[in-house]
C-alpha positions as MATLAB code, in Angstrom:
seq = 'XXXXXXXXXXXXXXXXXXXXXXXXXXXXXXXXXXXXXXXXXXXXXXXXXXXXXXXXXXXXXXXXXXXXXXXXXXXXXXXXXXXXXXXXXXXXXXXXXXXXXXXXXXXXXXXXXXXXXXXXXXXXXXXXXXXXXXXXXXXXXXXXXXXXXXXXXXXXXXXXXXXXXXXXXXXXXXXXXXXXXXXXXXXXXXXXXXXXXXXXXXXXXXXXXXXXXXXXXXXXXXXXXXXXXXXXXXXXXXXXXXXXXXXXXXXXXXXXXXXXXXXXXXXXXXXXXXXXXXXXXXXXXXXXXXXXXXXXXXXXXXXXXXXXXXXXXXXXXXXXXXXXXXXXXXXXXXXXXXXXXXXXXXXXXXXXXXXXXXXXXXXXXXXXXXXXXXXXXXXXXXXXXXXXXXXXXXXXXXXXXXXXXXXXXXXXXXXXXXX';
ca = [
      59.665  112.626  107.338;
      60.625  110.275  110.461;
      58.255  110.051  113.351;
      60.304  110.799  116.583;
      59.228  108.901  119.454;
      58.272  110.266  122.734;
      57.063  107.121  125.023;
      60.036  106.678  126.099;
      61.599  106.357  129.927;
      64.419  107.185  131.387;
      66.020  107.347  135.396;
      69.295  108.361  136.976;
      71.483  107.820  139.646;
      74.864  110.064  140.428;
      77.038  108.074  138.027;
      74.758  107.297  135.043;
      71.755  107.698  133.130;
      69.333  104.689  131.960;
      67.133  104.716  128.999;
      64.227  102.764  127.909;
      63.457  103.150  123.681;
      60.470  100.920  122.698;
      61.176   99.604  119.109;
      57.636   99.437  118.495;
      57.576   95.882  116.247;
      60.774   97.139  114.359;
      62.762   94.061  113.318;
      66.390   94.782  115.623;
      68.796   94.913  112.771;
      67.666   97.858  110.839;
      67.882  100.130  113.984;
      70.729  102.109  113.915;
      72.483  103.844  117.169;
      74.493  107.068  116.471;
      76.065  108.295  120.606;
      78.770  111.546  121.283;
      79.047  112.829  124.813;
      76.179  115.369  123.995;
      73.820  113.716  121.380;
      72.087  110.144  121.300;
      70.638  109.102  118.288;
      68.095  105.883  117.721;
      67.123  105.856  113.582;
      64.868  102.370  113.286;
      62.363  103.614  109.951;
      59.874  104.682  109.823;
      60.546  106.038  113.954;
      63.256  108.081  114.817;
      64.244  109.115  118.305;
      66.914  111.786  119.168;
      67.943  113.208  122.588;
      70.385  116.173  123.079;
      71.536  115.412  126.754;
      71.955  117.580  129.167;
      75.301  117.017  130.080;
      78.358  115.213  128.957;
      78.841  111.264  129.157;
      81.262  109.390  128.757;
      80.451  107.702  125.370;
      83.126  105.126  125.258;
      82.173  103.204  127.889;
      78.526  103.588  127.817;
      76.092  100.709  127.012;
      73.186   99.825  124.786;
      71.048   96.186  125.183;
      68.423   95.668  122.506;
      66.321   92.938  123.133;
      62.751   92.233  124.330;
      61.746   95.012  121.350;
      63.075   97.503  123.467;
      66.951   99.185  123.609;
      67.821   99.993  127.166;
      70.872  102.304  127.665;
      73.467  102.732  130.239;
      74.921  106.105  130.006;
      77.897  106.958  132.031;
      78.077  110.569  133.850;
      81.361  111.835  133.113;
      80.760  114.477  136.201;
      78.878  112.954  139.287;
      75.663  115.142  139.310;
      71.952  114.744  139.627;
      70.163  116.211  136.045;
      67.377  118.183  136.195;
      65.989  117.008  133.013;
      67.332  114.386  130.287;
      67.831  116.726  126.930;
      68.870  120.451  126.870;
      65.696  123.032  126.832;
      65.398  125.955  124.669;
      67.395  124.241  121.802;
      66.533  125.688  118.354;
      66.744  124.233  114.951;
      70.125  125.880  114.211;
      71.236  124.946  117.541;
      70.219  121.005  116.917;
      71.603  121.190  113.574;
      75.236  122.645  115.288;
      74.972  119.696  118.034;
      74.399  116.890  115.008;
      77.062  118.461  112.918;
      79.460  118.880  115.991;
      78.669  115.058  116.847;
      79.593  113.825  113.776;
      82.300  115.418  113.098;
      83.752  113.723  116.483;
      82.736  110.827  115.212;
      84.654  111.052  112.425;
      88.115  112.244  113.948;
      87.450  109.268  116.184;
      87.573  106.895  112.924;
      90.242  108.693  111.539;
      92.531  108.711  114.758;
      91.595  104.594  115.184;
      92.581  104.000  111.337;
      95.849  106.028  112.039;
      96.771  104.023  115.196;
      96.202  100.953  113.061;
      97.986  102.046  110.273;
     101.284  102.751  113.091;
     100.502   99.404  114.657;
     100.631   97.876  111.295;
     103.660   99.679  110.435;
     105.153   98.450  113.895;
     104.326   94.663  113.671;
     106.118   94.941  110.363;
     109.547   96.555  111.812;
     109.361   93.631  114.185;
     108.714   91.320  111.952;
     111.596   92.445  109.934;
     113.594   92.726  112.375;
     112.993   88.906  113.693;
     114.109   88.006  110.155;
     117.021   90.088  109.920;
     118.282   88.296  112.835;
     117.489   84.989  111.960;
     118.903   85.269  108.628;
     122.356   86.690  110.426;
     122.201   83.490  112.325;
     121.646   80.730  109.686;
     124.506   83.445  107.900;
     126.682   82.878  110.694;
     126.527   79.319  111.203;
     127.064   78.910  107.421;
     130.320   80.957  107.976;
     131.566   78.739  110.646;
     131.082   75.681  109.037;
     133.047   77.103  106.211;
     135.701   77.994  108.480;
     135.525   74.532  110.027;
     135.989   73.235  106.759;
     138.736   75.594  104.875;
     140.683   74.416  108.380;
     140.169   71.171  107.965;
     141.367   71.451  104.121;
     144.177   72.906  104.921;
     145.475   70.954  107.839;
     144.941   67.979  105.272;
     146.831   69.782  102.706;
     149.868   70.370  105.603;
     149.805   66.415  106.380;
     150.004   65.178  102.322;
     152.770   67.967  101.865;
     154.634   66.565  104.958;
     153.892   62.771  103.417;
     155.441   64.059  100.124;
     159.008   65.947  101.733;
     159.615   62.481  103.590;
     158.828   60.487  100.341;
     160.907   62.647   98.185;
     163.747   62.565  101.141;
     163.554   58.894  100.969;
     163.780   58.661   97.631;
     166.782   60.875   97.667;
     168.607   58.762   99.653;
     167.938   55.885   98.155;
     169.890   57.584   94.546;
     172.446   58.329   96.752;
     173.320   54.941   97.816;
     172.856   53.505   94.564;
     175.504   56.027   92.702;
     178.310   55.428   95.604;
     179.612   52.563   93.786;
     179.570   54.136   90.336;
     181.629   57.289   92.423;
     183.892   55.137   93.796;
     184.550   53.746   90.192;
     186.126   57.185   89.043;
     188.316   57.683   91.741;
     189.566   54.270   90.480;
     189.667   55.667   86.415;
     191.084   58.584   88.110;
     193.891   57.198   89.824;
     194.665   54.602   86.598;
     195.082   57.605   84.491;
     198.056   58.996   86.907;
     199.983   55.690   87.333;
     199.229   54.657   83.075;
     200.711   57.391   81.074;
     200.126   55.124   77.802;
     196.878   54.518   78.744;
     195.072   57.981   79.077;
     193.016   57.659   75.973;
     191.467   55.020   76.875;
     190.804   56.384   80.766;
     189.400   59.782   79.199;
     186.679   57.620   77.387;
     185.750   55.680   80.218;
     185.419   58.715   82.422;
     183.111   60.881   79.366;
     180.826   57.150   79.408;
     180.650   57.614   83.235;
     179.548   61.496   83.198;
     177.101   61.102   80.514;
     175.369   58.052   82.150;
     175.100   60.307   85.481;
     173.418   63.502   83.379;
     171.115   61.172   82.073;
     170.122   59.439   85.666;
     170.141   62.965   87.184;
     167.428   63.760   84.206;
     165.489   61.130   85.063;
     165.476   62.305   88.634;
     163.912   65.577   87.620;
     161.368   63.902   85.670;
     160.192   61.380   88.250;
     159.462   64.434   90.781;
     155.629   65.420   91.092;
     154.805   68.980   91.067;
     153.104   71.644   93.569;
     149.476   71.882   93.479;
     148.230   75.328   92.052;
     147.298   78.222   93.676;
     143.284   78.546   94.562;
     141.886   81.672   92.203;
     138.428   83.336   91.087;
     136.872   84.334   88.253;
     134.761   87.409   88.496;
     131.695   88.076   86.141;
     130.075   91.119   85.800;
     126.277   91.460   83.723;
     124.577   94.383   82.595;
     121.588   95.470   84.604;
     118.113   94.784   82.888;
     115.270   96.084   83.517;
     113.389   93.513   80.942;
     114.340   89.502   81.311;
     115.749   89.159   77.785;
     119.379   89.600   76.833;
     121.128   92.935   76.042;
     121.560   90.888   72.432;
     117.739   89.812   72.121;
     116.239   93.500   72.963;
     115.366   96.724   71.101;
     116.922   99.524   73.331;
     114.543  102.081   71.213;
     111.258  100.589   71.855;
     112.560   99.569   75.554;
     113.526  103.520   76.811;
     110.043  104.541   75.733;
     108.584  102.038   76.665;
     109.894  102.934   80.248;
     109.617  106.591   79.811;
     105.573  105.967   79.037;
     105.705  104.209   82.504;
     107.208  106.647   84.252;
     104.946  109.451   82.769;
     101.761  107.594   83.743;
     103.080  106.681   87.159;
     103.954  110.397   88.090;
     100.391  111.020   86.648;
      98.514  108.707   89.444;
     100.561  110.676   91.977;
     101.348  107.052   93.269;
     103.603  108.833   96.125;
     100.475  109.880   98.534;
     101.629  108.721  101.623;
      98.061  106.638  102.198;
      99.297  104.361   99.568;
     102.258  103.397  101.718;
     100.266  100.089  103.154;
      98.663   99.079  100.233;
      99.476   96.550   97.653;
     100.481   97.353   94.001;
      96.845   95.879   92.553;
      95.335   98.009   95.477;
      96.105  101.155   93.893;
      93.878  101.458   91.526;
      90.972  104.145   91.159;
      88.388  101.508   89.911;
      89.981   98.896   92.693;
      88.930  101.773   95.569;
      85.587  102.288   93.824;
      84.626   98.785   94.211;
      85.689   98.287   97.891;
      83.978  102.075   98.792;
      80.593   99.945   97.109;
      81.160   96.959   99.155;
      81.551   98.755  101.916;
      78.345  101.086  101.510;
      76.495   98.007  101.235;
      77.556   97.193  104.916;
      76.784   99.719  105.857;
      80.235  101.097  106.999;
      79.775  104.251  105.667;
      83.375  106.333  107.224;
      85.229  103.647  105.664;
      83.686  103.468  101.985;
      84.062  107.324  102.181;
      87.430  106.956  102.952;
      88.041  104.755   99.938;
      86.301  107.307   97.577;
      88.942  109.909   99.054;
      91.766  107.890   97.973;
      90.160  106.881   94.706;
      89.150  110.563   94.010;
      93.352  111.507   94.648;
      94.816  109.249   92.328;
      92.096  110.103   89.233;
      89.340  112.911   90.291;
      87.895  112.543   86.482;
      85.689  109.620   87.496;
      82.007  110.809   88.434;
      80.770  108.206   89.868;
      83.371  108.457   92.369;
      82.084  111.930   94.002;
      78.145  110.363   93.102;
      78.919  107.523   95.320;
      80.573  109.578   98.044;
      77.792  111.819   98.239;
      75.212  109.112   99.052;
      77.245  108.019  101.934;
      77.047  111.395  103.017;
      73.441  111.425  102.407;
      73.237  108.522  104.684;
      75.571  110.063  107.516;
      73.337  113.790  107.201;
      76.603  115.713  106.144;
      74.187  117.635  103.787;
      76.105  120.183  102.386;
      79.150  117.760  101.468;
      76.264  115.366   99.798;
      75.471  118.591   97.460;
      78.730  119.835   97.029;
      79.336  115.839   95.793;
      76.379  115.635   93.764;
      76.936  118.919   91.911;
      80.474  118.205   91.086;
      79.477  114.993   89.638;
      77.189  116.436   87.685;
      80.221  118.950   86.075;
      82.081  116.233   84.966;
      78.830  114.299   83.434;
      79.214  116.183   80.240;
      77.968  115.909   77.466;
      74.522  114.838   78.685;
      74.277  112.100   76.684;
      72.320  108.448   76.765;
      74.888  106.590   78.623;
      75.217  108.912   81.297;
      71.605  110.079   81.946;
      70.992  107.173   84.965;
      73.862  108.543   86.641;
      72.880  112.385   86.012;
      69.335  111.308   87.303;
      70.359  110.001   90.427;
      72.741  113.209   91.138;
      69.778  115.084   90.838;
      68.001  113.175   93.205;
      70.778  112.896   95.947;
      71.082  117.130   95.667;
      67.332  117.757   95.547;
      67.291  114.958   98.533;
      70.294  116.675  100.807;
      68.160  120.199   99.691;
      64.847  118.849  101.024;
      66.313  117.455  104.353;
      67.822  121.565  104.692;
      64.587  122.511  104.492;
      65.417  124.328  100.526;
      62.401  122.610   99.451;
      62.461  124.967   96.396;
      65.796  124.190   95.550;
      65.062  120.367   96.066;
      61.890  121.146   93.779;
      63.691  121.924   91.036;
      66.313  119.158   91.413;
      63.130  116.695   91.387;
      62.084  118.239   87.785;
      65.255  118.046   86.670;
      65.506  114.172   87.061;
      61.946  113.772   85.571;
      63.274  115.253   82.472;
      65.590  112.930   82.113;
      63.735  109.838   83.149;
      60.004  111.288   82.804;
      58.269  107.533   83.456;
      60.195  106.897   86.794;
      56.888  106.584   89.529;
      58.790  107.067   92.086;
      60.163  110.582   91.580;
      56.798  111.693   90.381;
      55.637  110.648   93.706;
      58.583  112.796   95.681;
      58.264  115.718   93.135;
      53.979  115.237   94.478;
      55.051  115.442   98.167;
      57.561  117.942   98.234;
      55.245  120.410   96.072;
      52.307  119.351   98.353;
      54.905  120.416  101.521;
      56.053  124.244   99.486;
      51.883  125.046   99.438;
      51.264  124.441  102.687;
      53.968  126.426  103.858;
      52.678  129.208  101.697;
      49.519  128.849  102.707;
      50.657  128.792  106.543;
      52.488  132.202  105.232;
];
């Protein structure tokens, strides 16, 4: 049991409260200060001191200063008032155990309501972040847009100035024919006129004028094929894939083994209830029960017990057959005095350690030990007692349980005797 210390000293003024703990050759790291508006709490081991004020303050912005061996406190008055005495008088056990339970509890909606307004922070640095992108990306989108603009204008008006180039050439050309069959025209209308004045010599008039058309059809021909011809039209091709789930090719896959392959996936996905809405801001490898079980240990070793608990939650919703999940929750609980949730913990654990077998009698011991512990700090020192026994059976050459077992059957006969 914890020695609570009473040489301490403590003044006032209207507005705030100062306090004086001596830490009585204590190294400063391992104390540990627990403050709510109604309960102050100094745990350094083996000393303990705990003060149930006697009036509200106004925790947030109150101070503590350890140095010197000694923590000195600045508690703010959240009413201006002069206190007739620093902790409430006439307070029960019941009564302290209400004010500690009460405390923590505020302690923990404080947590909660911080981790939430992170979370929504989070979330909002991300929209804005997103955002920033989106508009960035419409810009460089933009930009790429006009310069394809620019450039399908320039094409064209290129395109306009070579067709132009080409009319004139082919115009030029044109009349360049044209001058050069004049003469042979002219020539006919000579053949022509012969064939009137000679009667005797049409035959020989009709030949000369078949030469003459036939040599025209064939430069006309030529003509045609000397001209170059209109560019094509501008078209796309369109190509359409299957969607794949895998990489391969629809050619180089087994549909069969892919489907169920997929449909096992799907089964086991629906079966971690991945759509709890904590697992919104975590990553894909952070969603793991045995992931969350190793942070929740990492973080009980700091000795940040809210948050490991808070991983065990999690862990505990996505697969709540893992014992050692609830055995490690209920030490943190141990260590933040929520008693009954450390039992209720330890005894679930404890239902899903079956079979008692080899492997799992460590863990079964130490459930034992956390319940009977959580028991004895209630005051069930019976109930603790038999806890105690129950871990010696199972590990019946561990000192240090014999010890407890001693002490806490040493503390049931004096209170008979006292009886």
């Amino acid at each position: 049991m914890p020695l609570h210390v009473s040489d301490y000293s403590w003044q006032q003024t209207k507005t705030a409260v100062f306090i004086s703990v001596p830490l009585r050759g204590v190294c400063v790291r391992d104390a540990d200060v627990f403050c709510t508006e109604n309960y102050l709490k100094v745990n350094f081991p083996p000393f303990l001191f705990e003060v149930f004020l006697y009036a509200p303050i106004d925790d947030e912005n109150s101070k503590a200063k350890i140095g010197d061996n000694t923590i000195v406190f600045t508690l703010h008055k959240k009413e201006a008032a002069t206190w007739e005495t620093l902790s409430v008088s006439d307070v029960d056990k019941e009564m302290m155990q209400r004010i500690r339970e009460k405390s923590i509890l505020q302690a923990q909606e404080r947590a909660k309501e911080a981790m939430e307004a992170k979370a929504v922070a989070r979330r909002e640095d991300k929209k804005y972040t997103l955002n920033v992108m989106m508009k960035i990306e419409e810009e460089e989108r933009k930009k790429i847009e006009d310069v394809k603009e620019n450039e399908r204008r320039k094409a064209t008006k290129e395109l306009e100035v070579w067709k132009e180039c080409q009319r004139k050439a082919e115009e030029q050309k044109r009349f360049q024919r044209k001058e050069k069959l004049h003469p042979q025209e002219k020539q006919i209308e000579e053949g022509k006129k012969l064939k009137h004045k000679n009667l005797t010599g049409n035959l020989a008039s009709r030949n000369l004028a078949t030469k003459e058309r036939n040599s025209e059809n064939i430069f006309f021909e030529q003509l045609k094929e000397d001209r170059i011809p209109a560019p094509r039209s501008v078209g796309s091709i369109k190509i359409n894939f299957t969607p794949r789930v895998f990489p391969t090719a629809l050619r180089e896959s087994k549909v069969a083994e892919e489907e169920e392959w997929l449909h096992k996936q799907a089964e086991a996905r629906r079966a971690m209830n991945t759509d709890i809405p904590e697992l919104c801001d975590l990553k894909e490898e952070e969603k793991n029960p045995e992931w969350l079980k190793d942070k929740g240990n990492k973080l009980f070793a700091t000795e940040n017990y809210l948050a490991a608990i808070n991983a065990y939650n999690l862990a505990i919703k996505l697969n709540n057959k893992m014992p050692l999940l609830y055995l490690n929750r209920a030490a943190c609980h141990l260590k933040l005095k929520n008693l009954h949730k450390a039992i209720e913990d330890s005894s679930k654990a404890l239902e899903l350690l079956t079979p008692p077998v080899a492997v799992n009698a460590n863990a079964r011991m130490k459930a034992h030990i956390r319940r009977g512990t959580a028991f004895c700090q209630l005051e069930l020192y019976i109930e603790g007692l038999q806890d105690y026994e129950a871990a010696l059976k199972i590990d019946p050459s561990n000192k240090i349980v014999q010890n407890d077992a001693e002490k806490i059957r040493n503390i049931i006969q004096g209170t008979e005797l006292k009886c």
